[in-house]
Coordinates of C-alpha atoms in Angstrom, one line a residue:
X135 CA -64.4 -39.4 87.9
X136 CA -62.3 -39.3 91.1
X137 CA -63.2 -42.9 91.8
X138 CA -62.2 -44.0 88.3
X139 CA -58.9 -42.1 88.6
X140 CA -58.2 -43.6 92.0
X141 CA -58.8 -47.1 90.6
X142 CA -56.5 -46.3 87.7
X143 CA -53.8 -45.3 90.2
X144 CA -54.3 -48.5 92.1
X145 CA -54.0 -50.5 88.9
X146 CA -50.8 -48.7 88.0
X147 CA -49.4 -49.3 91.4
X148 CA -50.0 -53.1 91.1
X149 CA -48.6 -53.2 87.6
X150 CA -45.5 -51.2 88.3
X151 CA -44.8 -53.2 91.5
X152 CA -44.9 -56.5 89.5
X153 CA -42.8 -55.1 86.7
X154 CA -40.1 -53.7 88.9
X155 CA -40.0 -56.9 91.0
X156 CA -39.5 -58.9 87.8
X157 CA -36.9 -56.6 86.5
X158 CA -34.8 -56.1 89.7
X159 CA -31.2 -57.3 89.2
X160 CA -30.4 -60.5 91.1
X161 CA -26.6 -60.0 91.2
X162 CA -25.3 -58.1 94.2
X163 CA -22.5 -55.6 94.0
X164 CA -20.3 -54.5 96.9
X165 CA -21.0 -51.2 98.6
X166 CA -19.4 -48.5 96.6
X167 CA -20.0 -50.1 93.2
X168 CA -21.6 -47.8 90.7
X169 CA -25.4 -48.2 90.0
X170 CA -26.3 -49.3 86.4
X171 CA -28.5 -47.0 84.4
X172 CA -29.6 -48.9 81.2
X173 CA -30.7 -46.6 78.5
X174 CA -29.8 -43.5 80.5
X175 CA -26.8 -41.1 80.1
X176 CA -25.5 -39.5 83.3
X177 CA -23.1 -36.7 83.8
X178 CA -21.9 -34.3 86.6
X179 CA -23.1 -30.7 86.2
X180 CA -23.0 -27.6 88.4
X181 CA -24.9 -24.3 88.8
X182 CA -23.7 -21.0 90.0
X183 CA -25.7 -19.6 92.9
X184 CA -25.5 -16.6 95.2
X185 CA -26.0 -16.5 99.0
X186 CA -27.8 -13.5 100.6
X187 CA -24.4 -12.0 101.5
X188 CA -23.6 -11.8 97.8
X189 CA -21.0 -14.5 97.8
X190 CA -20.8 -16.7 94.7
X191 CA -21.2 -20.5 95.4
X192 CA -21.7 -23.7 93.3
X193 CA -24.3 -26.4 93.5
X194 CA -23.2 -29.7 92.0
X195 CA -25.6 -32.3 90.7
X196 CA -25.9 -35.6 88.8
X197 CA -27.9 -35.2 85.7
X198 CA -29.3 -38.3 84.0
X199 CA -31.4 -38.3 80.8
X200 CA -32.8 -41.0 78.5
X201 CA -30.5 -41.7 75.6
X202 CA -33.4 -41.9 73.1
X203 CA -36.9 -40.5 72.9
X204 CA -38.5 -37.2 73.7
X205 CA -38.6 -36.1 77.4
X206 CA -40.7 -33.2 78.6
X207 CA -40.2 -33.5 82.4
X208 CA -37.1 -33.4 84.6
X209 CA -37.3 -34.5 88.2
X210 CA -35.3 -32.3 90.6
X211 CA -34.2 -34.6 93.5
X212 CA -33.4 -33.0 96.9
X213 CA -31.8 -35.1 99.6
X214 CA -32.2 -34.8 103.4
X215 CA -29.8 -33.7 106.1
X216 CA -26.4 -35.5 106.3
X217 CA -26.8 -36.9 102.7
X218 CA -26.0 -35.8 99.2
X219 CA -27.2 -36.8 95.7
X220 CA -26.2 -40.4 96.2
X221 CA -29.3 -40.8 98.5
X222 CA -31.3 -41.1 95.3
X223 CA -28.7 -43.4 93.6
X224 CA -27.2 -45.4 96.4
X225 CA -24.2 -47.4 95.1
X226 CA -25.1 -50.9 96.3
X227 CA -26.7 -54.0 94.9
X228 CA -26.9 -53.0 91.2
X229 CA -29.4 -50.2 91.4
X230 CA -31.8 -51.9 93.9
X231 CA -31.6 -48.7 96.0
X232 CA -31.6 -46.3 93.0
X233 CA -34.6 -44.1 92.5
X234 CA -32.7 -42.5 89.6
X235 CA -32.5 -45.8 87.8
X236 CA -36.2 -46.6 88.3
X237 CA -37.3 -43.1 87.2
X238 CA -35.1 -43.5 84.1
X239 CA -36.9 -46.7 83.1
X240 CA -40.0 -44.7 82.8
X241 CA -38.4 -42.1 80.6
X242 CA -37.8 -39.3 83.2
X243 CA -34.7 -37.1 83.3
X244 CA -33.5 -36.6 86.8
X245 CA -31.3 -33.9 88.4
X246 CA -30.1 -35.0 91.8
X247 CA -28.4 -32.0 93.5
X248 CA -25.9 -31.8 96.3
X249 CA -27.3 -29.0 98.6
X250 CA -24.9 -26.3 99.6
X251 CA -22.5 -27.7 102.2
X252 CA -22.8 -31.2 100.8
X253 CA -21.1 -33.5 98.3
X254 CA -19.3 -31.6 95.6
X255 CA -21.1 -28.3 96.2
X256 CA -19.6 -25.3 97.9
X257 CA -19.0 -25.4 101.6
X258 CA -19.2 -21.8 102.9
X259 CA -19.1 -20.9 106.5
X260 CA -21.9 -22.9 108.2
X261 CA -23.5 -19.8 109.6
X262 CA -24.3 -18.7 106.0
X263 CA -26.4 -21.8 105.4
X264 CA -29.7 -20.8 106.8
X265 CA -32.8 -22.6 105.9
X266 CA -34.1 -19.7 103.7
X267 CA -30.7 -19.4 102.0
X268 CA -30.6 -23.0 101.0
X269 CA -34.3 -22.9 99.8
X270 CA -33.4 -19.8 97.7
X271 CA -30.4 -21.6 96.2
X272 CA -32.7 -24.4 95.0
X273 CA -35.0 -21.8 93.5
X274 CA -31.9 -20.4 91.6
X275 CA -31.2 -23.9 90.2
X276 CA -34.8 -24.4 89.1
X277 CA -34.6 -21.0 87.2
X278 CA -31.5 -22.1 85.4
X279 CA -33.0 -25.5 84.5
X280 CA -36.0 -23.8 83.0
X281 CA -33.7 -21.4 81.1
X282 CA -32.0 -24.3 79.4
X283 CA -28.9 -24.8 81.5
X284 CA -29.0 -28.5 81.0
X285 CA -28.8 -28.1 77.2
X286 CA -32.5 -28.2 76.5
X287 CA -35.7 -26.5 77.8
X288 CA -37.8 -28.9 79.8
X289 CA -41.5 -28.1 79.7
X290 CA -42.1 -29.3 83.2
X291 CA -40.2 -29.7 86.5
X292 CA -41.3 -32.1 89.1
X293 CA -39.6 -31.7 92.5
X294 CA -39.0 -34.8 94.7
X295 CA -37.6 -34.3 98.2
X296 CA -36.7 -36.3 101.3
X297 CA -36.9 -35.3 104.9
X298 CA -35.1 -31.9 105.3
X299 CA -35.1 -31.8 101.5
X300 CA -38.8 -32.1 101.5
X301 CA -39.0 -29.2 104.0
X302 CA -36.9 -27.1 101.7
X303 CA -39.2 -27.9 98.8
X304 CA -42.2 -26.9 100.8
X305 CA -40.7 -23.4 101.4
X306 CA -39.4 -23.1 97.8
X307 CA -42.7 -24.1 96.2
X308 CA -44.8 -22.0 98.6
X309 CA -42.7 -18.9 98.0
X310 CA -41.9 -19.2 94.3
X311 CA -44.5 -21.6 92.7
X312 CA -42.0 -22.5 90.0
X313 CA -42.4 -26.3 89.9
X314 CA -45.3 -28.3 88.4
X315 CA -45.8 -31.0 90.9
X316 CA -44.2 -32.0 94.2
X317 CA -43.4 -35.4 95.9
X318 CA -42.5 -35.1 99.6
X319 CA -41.1 -38.2 101.3
X320 CA -40.2 -38.5 105.0
X321 CA -42.1 -35.4 105.7
X322 CA -45.0 -33.8 107.6
X323 CA -46.0 -30.6 109.4
X324 CA -45.0 -31.8 112.8
X325 CA -42.0 -33.8 113.9
X326 CA -41.8 -36.5 116.6
X327 CA -40.5 -35.2 119.9
X328 CA -38.6 -38.5 120.2
X329 CA -36.4 -37.5 117.3
X330 CA -36.2 -33.8 118.2
X331 CA -35.1 -34.6 121.8
X332 CA -32.5 -37.1 120.5
X333 CA -30.7 -34.5 118.3
X334 CA -28.1 -33.4 120.9
X335 CA -27.0 -37.0 121.4
X336 CA -27.2 -38.0 117.7
X337 CA -25.1 -35.1 116.1
X338 CA -21.6 -33.8 116.7
X339 CA -19.2 -31.6 114.8
X340 CA -18.4 -33.2 111.5
X341 CA -14.7 -32.2 111.8
X342 CA -14.3 -35.1 114.2
X343 CA -14.0 -37.1 110.9
X344 CA -10.8 -36.7 108.9
X345 CA -12.6 -36.1 105.6
X346 CA -14.4 -33.1 107.1
X347 CA -11.4 -31.8 109.1
X348 CA -11.4 -28.5 107.3
X349 CA -15.0 -27.6 108.1
X350 CA -16.0 -25.3 111.0
X351 CA -17.7 -26.6 114.1
X352 CA -21.1 -25.6 112.8
X353 CA -21.2 -28.4 110.3
X354 CA -22.5 -31.5 112.0
X355 CA -23.1 -35.1 111.2
X356 CA -24.3 -38.2 113.0
X357 CA -22.2 -39.9 115.6
X358 CA -21.0 -43.5 115.0
X359 CA -23.7 -46.1 115.4
X360 CA -26.6 -43.5 115.5
X361 CA -28.1 -43.8 112.0
X362 CA -29.8 -47.1 112.4
X363 CA -31.9 -45.8 115.2
X364 CA -33.0 -42.5 113.7
X365 CA -33.2 -43.3 110.0
X366 CA -34.2 -47.0 109.7
X367 CA -36.7 -49.6 110.7
X368 CA -34.1 -52.4 111.3
X369 CA -36.4 -55.4 110.4
X370 CA -36.7 -54.0 106.9
X371 CA -33.1 -52.8 106.5
X372 CA -30.0 -54.6 105.2
X373 CA -27.3 -54.1 107.8
X374 CA -24.8 -53.7 105.0
X375 CA -26.7 -50.8 103.6
X376 CA -26.8 -49.2 107.1
X377 CA -23.1 -49.7 107.4
X378 CA -22.4 -48.2 104.0
X379 CA -24.7 -45.3 104.8
X380 CA -22.7 -44.6 108.0
X381 CA -19.4 -44.8 106.2
X382 CA -20.5 -42.3 103.5
X383 CA -22.6 -39.9 105.6
X384 CA -22.4 -36.2 104.7
X385 CA -23.1 -33.1 106.8
X386 CA -25.7 -30.5 107.6
X387 CA -25.3 -26.9 108.9
X388 CA -26.5 -26.5 112.5
X389 CA -27.7 -23.1 111.3
X390 CA -30.0 -24.8 108.8
X391 CA -31.4 -27.1 111.4
X392 CA -32.2 -24.2 113.8
X393 CA -33.7 -21.8 111.2
X394 CA -36.2 -24.2 109.8
X395 CA -39.7 -22.5 110.0
X396 CA -41.6 -23.4 113.1
X397 CA -44.9 -23.6 111.2
X398 CA -44.4 -25.7 108.0
X399 CA -48.2 -26.0 107.9
X400 CA -48.6 -22.3 107.0
X401 CA -46.3 -22.8 104.1
X402 CA -48.0 -26.0 103.0
X403 CA -51.3 -24.1 102.6
X404 CA -49.7 -21.8 100.0
X405 CA -48.8 -24.6 97.6
X406 CA -51.2 -24.9 94.6
X407 CA -49.6 -27.6 92.5
X408 CA -50.4 -31.4 92.9
X409 CA -48.7 -32.9 96.0
X410 CA -48.0 -36.5 97.0
X411 CA -46.9 -37.0 100.6
X412 CA -45.2 -40.3 101.3
X413 CA -44.0 -41.6 104.7
X414 CA -42.9 -45.0 105.9
X415 CA -45.4 -46.5 108.4
X416 CA -42.4 -47.1 110.7
X417 CA -40.9 -43.6 110.3
X418 CA -40.1 -42.5 113.8
X419 CA -39.9 -38.9 112.7
X420 CA -43.5 -38.5 111.5
X421 CA -45.4 -41.7 112.3
X422 CA -45.2 -42.1 116.1
X423 CA -48.1 -41.5 118.5
X424 CA -46.5 -38.4 120.0
X425 CA -46.8 -36.5 116.7
X426 CA -49.8 -34.2 117.5
X427 CA -52.4 -33.6 114.8
X428 CA -54.0 -30.3 113.9
X429 CA -57.1 -31.3 115.9
X430 CA -55.2 -32.5 118.9
X431 CA -55.2 -36.1 117.8
X432 CA -52.2 -38.4 117.7
X433 CA -50.7 -40.0 114.6
X434 CA -49.8 -43.7 114.7
X435 CA -49.9 -44.2 110.9
X436 CA -52.0 -47.4 111.3
X437 CA -53.7 -46.7 108.0
X438 CA -53.2 -44.5 104.9
X439 CA -56.6 -42.9 105.6
X440 CA -55.5 -41.8 109.1
X441 CA -52.3 -40.5 107.6
X442 CA -54.1 -38.6 104.9
X443 CA -56.6 -37.1 107.3
X444 CA -53.8 -35.9 109.6
X445 CA -52.1 -33.9 106.9
X446 CA -54.9 -32.9 104.4
X447 CA -55.8 -29.7 106.3
X448 CA -52.3 -28.4 105.6
X449 CA -52.7 -28.7 101.8
X450 CA -56.0 -26.9 101.3
X451 CA -54.7 -25.1 98.1
X452 CA -53.3 -28.2 96.4
X453 CA -54.5 -31.4 94.7
X454 CA -53.3 -33.5 97.6
X455 CA -52.7 -37.3 97.9
X456 CA -51.0 -39.2 100.7
X457 CA -49.5 -42.7 100.8
X458 CA -47.9 -44.9 103.5
X459 CA -45.3 -47.4 102.4
X460 CA -43.7 -50.2 104.5
X461 CA -40.5 -48.5 105.6
X462 CA -38.6 -46.5 108.2
X463 CA -37.6 -42.9 107.6
X464 CA -35.2 -43.4 104.7
X465 CA -37.6 -44.8 102.1
X466 CA -35.0 -45.3 99.4
X467 CA -32.7 -47.3 101.7
X468 CA -35.0 -50.1 103.0
X469 CA -35.5 -53.5 101.4
X470 CA -38.9 -52.3 100.3
X471 CA -37.4 -49.5 98.2
X472 CA -38.3 -51.0 94.8
X473 CA -42.0 -51.3 95.8
X474 CA -42.0 -47.8 97.2
X475 CA -40.5 -46.5 94.0
X476 CA -43.3 -48.2 92.0
X477 CA -46.0 -46.6 94.1
X478 CA -44.5 -43.1 93.9
X479 CA -43.8 -43.4 90.1
X480 CA -47.4 -44.6 89.5
X481 CA -48.6 -41.3 91.0
X482 CA -46.0 -39.3 89.0
X483 CA -47.0 -41.0 85.7
X484 CA -50.6 -40.2 86.3
X485 CA -49.9 -36.6 87.4
X486 CA -47.0 -35.5 85.2
X487 CA -45.6 -38.2 82.8
X488 CA -42.1 -38.0 81.3
X489 CA -43.7 -37.1 78.0
X490 CA -46.2 -34.5 79.3
X491 CA -46.2 -30.8 79.4
X492 CA -48.7 -30.0 82.2
X493 CA -49.5 -31.6 85.5
X494 CA -53.1 -32.7 86.2
X495 CA -55.0 -33.6 89.3
X496 CA -55.0 -37.3 88.8
X497 CA -56.4 -38.2 92.2
X498 CA -57.1 -36.8 95.7
X499 CA -57.1 -38.5 99.0
X500 CA -55.4 -41.6 100.5
X501 CA -53.7 -43.9 98.0
X502 CA -53.3 -47.7 98.4
X503 CA -50.0 -49.5 98.3
X504 CA -50.7 -52.9 96.8
X505 CA -48.3 -55.6 97.7
X506 CA -46.8 -53.9 100.8
X507 CA -48.8 -54.9 103.9
X508 CA -48.4 -52.2 106.6
X509 CA -48.6 -54.5 109.5

């Protein structure tokens, strides 16, 4: 049965990749142009949340839902550090870099949030934005979604994260277990020392920039010219996308960065719902030889099997699959984004389709990525 399901996933990957390639718009828009969402209605929404100190805050989000047809599953999208909800719906090249648009094609509703401190969400004192506080705010949003805050009661919630957003979802899912399936991108249990050591030279107080002048010194963002090196694999990135990313970067609380749990692996072991872990094979955060494995081995991400074996021991309670795609750290912002979307959505369709009420263990183990050679 497992072999049959794995073959089905591989077939879906190939079919979706071909379909998305054929359907990708050919006309380019300038950076800043709105992404099209055929058949989907999008609107801005917000959720009241409370910080541990009792202060009332607001989480803003973009909610997109199919105009017609029954939908049972909503995908909660959580961005990484120095981003906001536009990471999932990047306004460039007519939706080429829009995960929201691709998910909508398959009938999923999406809720892409701005984490506290980012986008249109509240920006309290940076010291209040600890890692646990932000994780709890995400939990509060999930509770409101399940209670019908979006105007309907979704039977299922799938959480999709990127980088620090994935880490937040690991804690949220481990502690609360209130989502039905999880996709973690740009993630892993151990981070490259190359990236960790570079942080002091990469970040500075965001109030150096006029649009963040009102923020306290504890809100940080990347210095000019740094994003390409830490977030991209340049041979697979459009320089105009990198430039637009730099021009629209958001912030992160230094407190959140320093209060991230030291042992994400312990939290991963508490997750019991299906999990897909996706990294770019050129991701310098998680796919460099200096990322130590649980058995003392080094991770070079030369194959999906190696990648899966490196992380499988951390998801012993979950139905766990892993996939490498041809990309740097920011999977949705590389030229290979449409193929990566296809691969991720194939797993999602098999595990928890848009018109489905319960997640299932569609497959375990390393998943192939047809059409995207890793070399």
